[in-house]
Each structure stands twice: as structure tokens, then as C-alpha cells.
Amino acid sequence: MVAHLTMILLIYFLAAMAVHAMHQRHLSRPESEGFEQILLIPSNQAGRIEGIVRELCRELLYRGKSFRLTVVADRTEAETITIIEKLMQRQGMETSYLPAVPADIERVAQTDHTFRLIDLRESEQ
């Protein structure tokens, strides 16, 4: 009888500790920061793109931001695009595409802070 009561008390104690830990984790999360537009230029990064997109989604979802991903890629990057599409579908999100990099994108990205530019072209060099 005493063993059963001790087991019940132990279970209640562990459950209370779990609830307390989850509550502390919830309090430590930053406030929701709204919406962010992401412009991604993958440039044939099929080997690395999954980790990059997963980390981006994890960061934005942790911060409570909703976001829209626009991928700038041509038809030669079909494998990279397929990977991105699968990852975004798992998140329940759609991806939009641009067929070519706009000529003044770097200048606009520096002056206009309404979107974040992730340019992976430089890592190939």
C-alpha cells in the first residue's frame, strides 16, 4: 500500500516538474515579430539547401514570424527547387519563384528592409 502511494506521489511530482519546465520554456520564447519576406538565391546548392532551409524555417518559426519564401532560380536548378518545395510543403507553406535575379537586387536589399536576401551564389567561388 505504501509503495503504491509513493509511486502515485512520484508520478504527480514528475508531472508537475514537466508542466513547470514547459511553462518556463514558453516564457523564455521571444514575442511574435510579424511577417518577413525572404528572397533566396540557391545557385545549385542541392547538397546544402535542405539544411539551410530547415534552419531558416526553424529560426523564423521560433521567433513567431510568419514568412513567405521566394526562390530565384532558373530551370537548370531543378534538383534544388524540388528539395525546397518538399521542405516547404512539409511546413504547410507555398513557395513563389522568380526566373532570374533582378539586376538591382543588391542595391534594393541594402536600402529596402522589407525583405531579407539570402544569396548563396558567392559560396560557389
Short mmCIF file of N, CA, C and O in Angstrom, two decimals, residues 41-45 71-82:
data_model
loop_
_atom_site.label_atom_id
_atom_site.label_comp_id
_atom_site.label_asym_id
_atom_site.label_seq_id
_atom_site.Cartn_x
_atom_site.Cartn_y
_atom_site.Cartn_z
N ILE A 41 18.43 32.96 -53.22
CA ILE A 41 19.09 32.66 -54.48
C ILE A 41 19.97 31.43 -54.22
O ILE A 41 21.08 31.55 -53.70
N PRO A 42 19.49 30.21 -54.56
CA PRO A 42 20.21 29.00 -54.17
C PRO A 42 21.44 28.66 -55.01
O PRO A 42 22.42 28.15 -54.48
N SER A 43 21.42 28.88 -56.29
CA SER A 43 22.56 28.66 -57.17
C SER A 43 23.15 27.25 -57.05
O SER A 43 24.29 27.08 -56.63
N ASN A 44 22.36 26.26 -57.41
CA ASN A 44 22.79 24.85 -57.44
C ASN A 44 23.43 24.38 -56.14
O ASN A 44 24.53 23.86 -56.12
N GLN A 45 22.74 24.55 -55.07
CA GLN A 45 23.22 24.14 -53.75
C GLN A 45 22.44 22.92 -53.26
O GLN A 45 22.08 22.83 -52.09
N VAL A 71 11.97 32.02 -54.24
CA VAL A 71 13.21 31.42 -54.72
C VAL A 71 13.51 31.99 -56.10
O VAL A 71 12.65 31.99 -56.98
N VAL A 72 14.74 32.47 -56.27
CA VAL A 72 15.19 32.98 -57.56
C VAL A 72 16.04 31.90 -58.20
O VAL A 72 17.17 31.66 -57.76
N ALA A 73 15.48 31.20 -59.19
CA ALA A 73 16.21 30.09 -59.80
C ALA A 73 15.70 29.87 -61.22
O ALA A 73 14.54 30.08 -61.51
N ASP A 74 16.60 29.41 -62.06
CA ASP A 74 16.19 29.06 -63.42
C ASP A 74 15.99 27.55 -63.52
O ASP A 74 16.13 26.82 -62.55
N ARG A 75 15.68 27.07 -64.70
CA ARG A 75 15.35 25.65 -64.89
C ARG A 75 16.53 24.71 -64.68
O ARG A 75 16.35 23.54 -64.47
N THR A 76 17.75 25.22 -64.70
CA THR A 76 18.91 24.34 -64.50
C THR A 76 19.06 23.91 -63.05
O THR A 76 19.85 23.02 -62.76
N GLU A 77 18.32 24.51 -62.16
CA GLU A 77 18.42 24.20 -60.74
C GLU A 77 17.23 23.37 -60.27
O GLU A 77 16.76 23.52 -59.14
N ALA A 78 16.76 22.46 -61.11
CA ALA A 78 15.55 21.69 -60.81
C ALA A 78 15.68 20.86 -59.54
O ALA A 78 14.73 20.77 -58.76
N GLU A 79 16.84 20.25 -59.30
CA GLU A 79 17.01 19.42 -58.11
C GLU A 79 16.91 20.27 -56.83
O GLU A 79 16.25 19.88 -55.87
N THR A 80 17.54 21.43 -56.85
CA THR A 80 17.49 22.33 -55.70
C THR A 80 16.06 22.80 -55.44
O THR A 80 15.60 22.81 -54.30
N ILE A 81 15.35 23.15 -56.50
CA ILE A 81 13.97 23.62 -56.37
C ILE A 81 13.08 22.52 -55.81
O ILE A 81 12.23 22.75 -54.96
N THR A 82 13.27 21.28 -56.27
CA THR A 82 12.48 20.15 -55.78
C THR A 82 12.67 19.96 -54.28
O THR A 82 11.71 19.73 -53.54
#
